[in-house]
Amino acid sequence: MENFELFAPRLINKQELLSSGHRACSGCAEVLAVRLMAKALGENTVIASATGCMEIVSSMFPTTAWQVPWIHVAFENAASVASGIEAGLKALRKKGKIDDRYVKVVGMGGDGATMDIGFQALSGAMERGHDMIYVCFDNEAYMNTGIQRSSATPMGASTTTAPAGKVSMGQKTWKKNMPEIMVAHNIPYVATVCPSYPLDFIRKMEKAKSIKGPSYIHCFSVCPTGWRSPSQTAVSMGRLAVETGVFPLFEVENGHYRMSPDMPKKLKPIKDYFKPQGRFRHLTADEIDMIQEKITVEFKKLVEKAKFL
């Protein structure tokens, strides 16, 4: 294992397809995730990107940080545009009007563009079986427009539209389980990733790239600005999310669940994950216990699926 850890990073693509000079916030884990995604996918890639943080920071007119074909689309239609590109490339290739080389089409968006506004288009694209990857970069709120809650915002988090105060603990609903919704579409591959685990991240992206059909990747993206956490802790915060079971790493290939080797044997308490974040600082001990119970139950369900499915 020691030799593997020394050798494996050398296998990572050295080419940078998301250049430096973008305008991401200090400590942004999402832009690190996008960089890893681009490395895993390589040059033969076309990306349709919904409005969101990554569009704002990477494509300030007349410049762009992207070194692959990249299209900015509206909040709601990244999956529709990606599926249209995939169908168009297939038709042009069949007519001999473009090179006969395989190009992977990718749709990407934040949690709002994926789980709220763009959900209908994503569901349709996955159900139709397009040969594409969709990647959700989940930072658990609408961060670039002012930290408004989304259906990815976790229970108890304080946002500008779900503020904590004397009569409210903040977000009052549980986070939507988007990976399981995608599994229910019976697509070939669904996986969760976090840039705090770069080798696991790249391996899953490469697997999604190799699959001829729809794949869905759900990426946990720490946002120091919206979460009110120190920017230098973005990577360690991602690790805490995994180590506490808040964001378990797993993959589902043709209906078969598999936990990632990086998952710990014993989970840490979620108070370790909550403590460094200002958005959870108001929670009482009873409220943390209530959330802990839900996290524990959901994690056990997932482990059972990995054992038997």
Coordinates of C-alpha atoms in Angstrom, one line a residue:
M1 CA 0.0 0.0 0.0
E2 CA 2.9 2.4 0.8
N3 CA 4.3 1.9 -2.7
F4 CA 0.9 2.4 -4.2
E5 CA 0.4 5.7 -2.5
L6 CA 3.8 6.9 -3.8
F7 CA 3.3 5.6 -7.3
A8 CA -0.4 6.3 -8.0
P9 CA -0.2 10.1 -8.0
R10 CA 2.4 9.9 -10.8
L11 CA -0.3 8.2 -13.0
I12 CA -2.5 11.3 -12.9
N13 CA -2.7 13.3 -16.1
K14 CA -0.3 16.3 -15.8
Q15 CA -2.2 18.3 -18.3
E16 CA -4.2 21.2 -16.9
L17 CA -7.5 21.6 -18.8
L18 CA -8.8 24.2 -16.3
S19 CA -6.1 26.9 -16.2
S20 CA -5.1 29.0 -13.3
G21 CA -6.2 32.7 -13.2
H22 CA -9.9 31.9 -12.6
R23 CA -11.8 33.9 -9.9
A24 CA -12.8 31.2 -7.5
C25 CA -12.9 32.2 -3.8
S26 CA -9.9 31.4 -1.6
G27 CA -10.1 27.8 -0.5
C28 CA -12.8 26.8 -2.9
A29 CA -13.0 23.0 -3.0
E30 CA -15.4 23.0 -6.0
V31 CA -12.8 24.4 -8.4
L32 CA -10.4 21.8 -7.2
A33 CA -13.0 19.2 -8.0
V34 CA -13.6 20.6 -11.5
R35 CA -9.8 20.6 -12.1
L36 CA -9.7 16.9 -11.1
M37 CA -12.7 16.1 -13.3
A38 CA -11.0 17.7 -16.3
K39 CA -7.8 15.8 -15.7
A40 CA -9.7 12.5 -15.6
L41 CA -11.7 13.2 -18.8
G42 CA -8.9 14.5 -21.0
E43 CA -9.1 16.6 -24.2
N44 CA -11.8 14.7 -26.1
T45 CA -14.5 16.2 -24.0
V46 CA -17.4 18.7 -24.5
I47 CA -18.9 20.3 -21.4
A48 CA -22.3 22.0 -21.0
S49 CA -22.2 24.0 -17.8
A50 CA -25.3 25.5 -16.0
T51 CA -25.2 28.9 -14.5
G52 CA -23.5 28.8 -11.2
C53 CA -20.3 29.4 -9.3
M54 CA -18.1 27.6 -11.9
E55 CA -19.6 29.5 -14.8
I56 CA -19.1 32.8 -13.0
V57 CA -15.4 32.2 -11.9
S58 CA -14.2 30.5 -15.1
S59 CA -15.6 32.5 -18.0
M60 CA -15.3 36.2 -17.4
F61 CA -15.8 37.7 -20.9
P62 CA -13.6 37.8 -23.0
T63 CA -11.4 35.2 -21.1
T64 CA -11.9 31.6 -20.2
A65 CA -10.1 29.1 -18.0
W66 CA -11.3 26.2 -20.0
Q67 CA -9.0 24.3 -22.4
V68 CA -11.8 22.0 -23.7
P69 CA -15.0 23.0 -25.6
W70 CA -17.3 24.4 -23.0
I71 CA -20.8 25.9 -23.3
H72 CA -22.5 28.1 -20.7
V73 CA -26.2 27.3 -20.6
A74 CA -29.2 28.4 -18.4
F75 CA -29.8 27.1 -14.9
E76 CA -32.3 24.5 -16.0
N77 CA -31.0 22.9 -19.2
A78 CA -27.4 21.7 -18.8
A79 CA -28.6 18.1 -19.1
S80 CA -30.8 18.9 -22.1
V81 CA -28.0 20.7 -23.9
A82 CA -25.5 17.9 -23.1
S83 CA -27.9 15.2 -24.4
G84 CA -28.4 17.3 -27.6
I85 CA -24.7 17.6 -28.2
E86 CA -24.3 13.8 -27.7
A87 CA -27.1 13.1 -30.3
G88 CA -25.7 15.7 -32.7
L89 CA -22.2 14.3 -32.6
K90 CA -23.5 10.8 -33.2
A91 CA -25.5 12.0 -36.2
L92 CA -22.5 13.9 -37.7
R93 CA -20.2 11.0 -37.1
K94 CA -22.7 8.6 -38.9
K95 CA -22.8 11.0 -41.9
G96 CA -19.0 11.1 -42.0
K97 CA -18.9 14.9 -41.4
I98 CA -16.6 14.7 -38.4
D99 CA -13.7 12.5 -37.4
D100 CA -14.6 9.0 -36.2
R101 CA -13.3 9.5 -32.7
Y102 CA -15.0 9.1 -29.4
V103 CA -15.9 12.4 -27.6
K104 CA -17.4 12.3 -24.1
V105 CA -20.1 14.8 -23.4
V106 CA -20.5 16.1 -19.9
G107 CA -23.3 18.2 -18.3
M108 CA -22.4 19.9 -15.0
G109 CA -24.1 22.1 -12.5
G110 CA -24.4 23.0 -8.8
D111 CA -26.9 21.5 -6.4
G112 CA -29.5 24.2 -7.3
A113 CA -29.1 23.6 -11.1
T114 CA -29.2 19.9 -10.6
M115 CA -31.5 19.0 -7.7
D116 CA -34.0 21.9 -8.0
I117 CA -34.2 23.9 -11.3
G118 CA -32.6 21.4 -13.7
F119 CA -34.0 18.2 -12.2
Q120 CA -36.6 17.7 -14.9
A121 CA -34.1 18.0 -17.7
L122 CA -31.6 15.7 -15.9
S123 CA -34.2 13.0 -15.2
G124 CA -35.2 13.0 -18.9
A125 CA -31.6 12.8 -20.2
M126 CA -30.8 9.9 -17.9
E127 CA -34.1 8.0 -18.7
R128 CA -33.4 8.3 -22.4
G129 CA -30.1 6.6 -22.0
H130 CA -27.8 9.2 -23.6
D131 CA -24.1 8.4 -23.6
M132 CA -23.1 11.2 -21.3
I133 CA -21.9 12.0 -17.8
Y134 CA -23.7 14.5 -15.5
V135 CA -21.7 15.9 -12.6
C136 CA -23.4 17.7 -9.7
F137 CA -21.0 19.9 -7.7
D138 CA -22.9 20.1 -4.4
N139 CA -22.0 23.0 -2.1
E140 CA -25.3 22.7 -0.4
A141 CA -26.9 26.1 -1.3
Y142 CA -27.1 28.8 -4.0
M143 CA -23.7 30.2 -3.1
N144 CA -23.0 32.6 -6.0
T145 CA -26.3 34.5 -5.6
G146 CA -26.2 35.0 -1.8
I147 CA -26.3 31.6 0.1
Q148 CA -30.0 30.8 -0.4
R149 CA -31.1 27.3 0.7
S150 CA -31.6 24.6 -1.9
S151 CA -32.9 21.0 -1.6
A152 CA -29.3 20.0 -0.9
T153 CA -29.0 22.2 2.1
P154 CA -28.6 19.9 5.2
M155 CA -31.0 20.0 8.2
G156 CA -30.1 22.7 10.7
A157 CA -27.9 24.8 8.4
S158 CA -28.4 28.5 8.5
T159 CA -28.7 30.3 5.2
T160 CA -30.0 33.7 4.1
T161 CA -33.4 32.2 3.2
A162 CA -33.5 29.7 6.1
P163 CA -31.9 31.8 8.8
A164 CA -31.4 30.4 12.4
G165 CA -32.9 32.5 15.2
K166 CA -35.2 32.4 18.2
V167 CA -38.0 30.5 16.4
S168 CA -36.0 28.5 13.8
M169 CA -33.0 26.2 13.8
G170 CA -32.4 27.1 10.1
Q171 CA -33.1 24.5 7.4
K172 CA -36.0 22.4 8.4
T173 CA -35.9 19.7 5.8
W174 CA -33.6 16.8 5.1
K175 CA -31.2 16.9 2.2
K176 CA -32.5 15.4 -0.9
N177 CA -30.8 12.0 -1.6
M178 CA -29.9 12.7 -5.2
P179 CA -27.6 9.7 -5.8
E180 CA -30.4 7.3 -4.8
I181 CA -32.8 9.1 -7.1
M182 CA -30.4 8.6 -10.0
V183 CA -30.0 4.9 -9.0
A184 CA -33.8 4.7 -9.3
H185 CA -33.4 5.7 -13.0
N186 CA -31.6 2.3 -13.6
I187 CA -28.6 4.0 -15.2
P188 CA -25.3 2.0 -15.5
Y189 CA -23.2 4.1 -13.1
V190 CA -23.8 6.3 -10.1
A191 CA -21.0 7.5 -7.8
T192 CA -20.2 9.9 -5.0
V193 CA -16.9 11.7 -4.9
C194 CA -15.0 14.3 -2.9
P195 CA -11.9 16.2 -4.0
S196 CA -10.4 15.5 -0.6
Y197 CA -9.9 12.0 -1.9
P198 CA -8.3 12.8 -5.3
L199 CA -7.4 9.2 -6.3
D200 CA -10.9 7.9 -5.6
F201 CA -12.3 10.9 -7.4
I202 CA -10.2 10.3 -10.6
R203 CA -10.8 6.6 -10.6
K204 CA -14.6 7.1 -10.5
M205 CA -14.5 9.8 -13.2
E206 CA -12.4 7.5 -15.5
K207 CA -14.9 4.7 -14.9
A208 CA -17.8 6.9 -15.8
K209 CA -15.9 8.0 -19.0
S210 CA -15.4 4.4 -20.0
I211 CA -19.1 3.5 -19.8
K212 CA -21.2 3.8 -22.9
G213 CA -24.4 5.2 -21.5
P214 CA -25.5 7.7 -18.9
S215 CA -23.5 8.1 -15.7
Y216 CA -24.2 10.4 -12.7
I217 CA -21.4 11.7 -10.4
H218 CA -22.4 13.5 -7.2
C219 CA -19.5 15.6 -5.9
F220 CA -19.3 17.1 -2.4
S221 CA -17.9 20.6 -2.7
V222 CA -16.8 22.4 0.5
C223 CA -17.7 26.2 0.3
P224 CA -15.7 28.1 2.9
T225 CA -17.5 31.4 2.0
G226 CA -21.1 30.0 2.4
W227 CA -20.3 27.6 5.3
R228 CA -18.4 30.3 7.2
S229 CA -15.4 28.0 7.7
P230 CA -11.6 28.8 7.4
S231 CA -10.6 28.6 3.7
Q232 CA -7.4 26.6 4.5
T233 CA -9.6 23.8 5.9
A234 CA -11.5 23.0 2.7
V235 CA -9.8 19.6 2.2
S236 CA -9.9 18.6 5.9
M237 CA -13.6 19.6 6.0
G238 CA -14.3 17.3 3.0
R239 CA -12.5 14.4 4.9
L240 CA -14.6 15.1 8.0
A241 CA -17.8 14.9 5.9
V242 CA -16.7 11.4 4.8
E243 CA -15.4 10.3 8.2
T244 CA -18.6 11.2 10.0
G245 CA -20.9 9.6 7.4
V246 CA -22.4 12.9 6.4
F247 CA -21.2 12.2 2.8
P248 CA -20.3 8.6 2.3
L249 CA -18.2 7.6 -0.7
F250 CA -19.8 4.8 -2.7
E251 CA -20.6 3.7 -6.3
V252 CA -23.4 1.8 -7.8
E253 CA -22.6 -0.1 -11.0
N254 CA -25.5 -1.8 -12.8
G255 CA -27.4 -1.8 -9.5
H256 CA -24.6 -3.2 -7.4
Y257 CA -23.5 -1.1 -4.5
R258 CA -19.8 -0.8 -3.4
M259 CA -18.4 1.3 -0.6
S260 CA -15.1 3.1 -1.3
P261 CA -12.0 1.8 0.4
D262 CA -11.5 5.2 1.9
M263 CA -14.6 4.9 4.1
P264 CA -13.5 4.4 7.8
K265 CA -14.5 1.3 9.8
K266 CA -16.0 3.5 12.6
L267 CA -17.6 6.9 12.0
K268 CA -16.6 10.0 13.9
P269 CA -19.4 12.0 15.6
I270 CA -21.0 14.7 13.4
K271 CA -20.3 17.3 16.1
D272 CA -16.6 17.1 14.9
Y273 CA -17.8 18.1 11.4
F274 CA -20.3 20.8 12.6
K275 CA -17.9 22.6 15.0
P276 CA -15.7 24.4 12.5
Q277 CA -18.7 25.7 10.5
G278 CA -20.5 28.9 11.3
R279 CA -23.7 27.7 9.6
F280 CA -24.2 25.0 12.3
R281 CA -22.9 27.0 15.3
H282 CA -26.4 27.8 16.7
L283 CA -27.5 24.1 17.0
T284 CA -28.3 22.8 20.4
A285 CA -27.1 19.4 21.8
D286 CA -30.6 17.9 21.3
E287 CA -30.7 19.1 17.7
I288 CA -27.3 17.7 16.9
D289 CA -28.4 14.4 18.5
M290 CA -31.4 14.3 16.3
I291 CA -29.3 14.9 13.2
Q292 CA -26.7 12.3 14.4
E293 CA -29.5 9.7 14.7
K294 CA -30.6 10.3 11.1
I295 CA -27.1 10.2 9.7
T296 CA -26.4 6.9 11.5
V297 CA -29.6 5.3 10.3
E298 CA -29.0 6.3 6.7
F299 CA -25.4 5.1 6.8
K300 CA -26.5 1.7 8.1
K301 CA -29.0 1.4 5.2
L302 CA -26.2 2.1 2.7
V303 CA -23.8 -0.4 4.3
E304 CA -26.6 -3.0 4.1
K305 CA -27.1 -2.3 0.4
A306 CA -23.4 -2.7 -0.2
K307 CA -23.6 -6.1 1.5
F308 CA -26.6 -7.5 -0.3
L309 CA -27.1 -5.6 -3.6

